[in-house]
Amino acid sequence: MSKQVISFHYTLTDKTGKQIDSSRGQTPVMFLEGVGQIIPGLEAVLILLEKGATKTVTIPHREAYGAYDQTLISRVPREQFPVKEVQVGDMFKIGKDEEQRIVTVIEVTAAEVILDGNHPLAGQDLTFAVEIMERRDATVDELAHGHAHGPHGHSHEH
Ligand code: ZN
């Protein structure tokens, strides 16, 4: 079968049933099969569903955002930190291009800023309630670009 482009709605909850995120009320999420655009555990489930199907599935953290990695915590001396007004919960992009990642400030002391480079959902098993809104074969252009294109054709810059 040709690679698929799938649009879906989701509501994401954590282990306690608390809602973390939802696409409801927004544009459904669209992805091209096989390029790693969404977490692998979820893609494996969605790829088996027909248009209109709904399903609730729990994805273990190793197939979602991975285990929580203690070594991704770093301590930066306050005077070396480029931002003066910094608070717990602030997020920054560090590195450039391919190596860019997002870090979250988890503690600020008089001497140091402590940063966590883990994905905010690392180490969490995630429950998704999904509904397939659309699925179709990928176009030649989409396969060449390695991503899905919207309903109005090619609408992004390369
Ligand atoms: Zn493209």
Short mmCIF file of N, CA and C in Angstrom, two decimals, residues 3-4 29-44 47 63-65 146-148:
data_model
loop_
_atom_site.label_atom_id
_atom_site.label_comp_id
_atom_site.label_asym_id
_atom_site.label_seq_id
_atom_site.Cartn_x
_atom_site.Cartn_y
_atom_site.Cartn_z
N LYS A 3 2.23 4.88 0.91
CA LYS A 3 2.32 5.62 2.17
C LYS A 3 1.10 6.51 2.32
N GLN A 4 0.63 6.62 3.54
CA GLN A 4 -0.61 7.34 3.81
C GLN A 4 -0.36 8.73 4.39
N VAL A 29 -4.55 17.31 13.26
CA VAL A 29 -3.14 17.09 12.99
C VAL A 29 -3.01 16.21 11.75
N MET A 30 -2.13 16.60 10.84
CA MET A 30 -1.94 15.82 9.62
C MET A 30 -0.49 15.36 9.55
N PHE A 31 -0.30 14.10 9.20
CA PHE A 31 1.08 13.62 9.10
C PHE A 31 1.24 12.66 7.94
N LEU A 32 2.47 12.56 7.47
CA LEU A 32 2.86 11.60 6.45
C LEU A 32 3.45 10.38 7.16
N GLU A 33 2.98 9.21 6.78
CA GLU A 33 3.46 7.95 7.36
C GLU A 33 4.97 7.79 7.18
N GLY A 34 5.63 7.33 8.24
CA GLY A 34 7.00 6.85 8.10
C GLY A 34 8.11 7.87 8.18
N VAL A 35 7.82 9.11 8.51
CA VAL A 35 8.88 10.12 8.57
C VAL A 35 9.15 10.61 9.99
N GLY A 36 8.45 10.03 10.98
CA GLY A 36 8.73 10.40 12.35
C GLY A 36 8.15 11.73 12.77
N GLN A 37 7.06 12.13 12.11
CA GLN A 37 6.45 13.42 12.43
C GLN A 37 5.68 13.36 13.75
N ILE A 38 5.12 12.20 14.07
CA ILE A 38 4.44 12.04 15.37
C ILE A 38 5.12 10.88 16.10
N ILE A 39 4.81 10.74 17.39
CA ILE A 39 5.49 9.71 18.17
C ILE A 39 5.18 8.32 17.60
N PRO A 40 6.20 7.44 17.60
CA PRO A 40 6.08 6.16 16.91
C PRO A 40 4.95 5.28 17.42
N GLY A 41 4.74 5.24 18.72
CA GLY A 41 3.68 4.39 19.28
C GLY A 41 2.30 4.80 18.80
N LEU A 42 2.11 6.09 18.61
CA LEU A 42 0.81 6.58 18.14
C LEU A 42 0.65 6.35 16.65
N GLU A 43 1.70 6.58 15.90
CA GLU A 43 1.63 6.34 14.45
C GLU A 43 1.25 4.89 14.16
N ALA A 44 1.84 3.95 14.90
CA ALA A 44 1.57 2.53 14.68
C ALA A 44 0.09 2.19 14.86
N ILE A 47 -2.20 4.17 11.89
CA ILE A 47 -2.02 3.65 10.54
C ILE A 47 -3.00 2.49 10.26
N GLU A 63 7.72 4.52 23.84
CA GLU A 63 7.26 4.72 22.46
C GLU A 63 6.66 6.12 22.27
N ALA A 64 6.80 6.95 23.32
CA ALA A 64 6.31 8.32 23.24
C ALA A 64 7.52 9.26 23.26
N TYR A 65 7.77 9.91 24.41
CA TYR A 65 8.89 10.86 24.46
C TYR A 65 10.09 10.32 25.22
N GLY A 146 8.99 14.64 2.03
CA GLY A 146 9.04 13.99 3.34
C GLY A 146 8.11 14.60 4.36
N HIS A 147 7.02 15.24 3.89
CA HIS A 147 6.00 15.76 4.81
C HIS A 147 4.67 15.90 4.09
N ALA A 148 3.60 16.02 4.88
CA ALA A 148 2.26 16.15 4.31
C ALA A 148 2.01 17.59 3.88
#
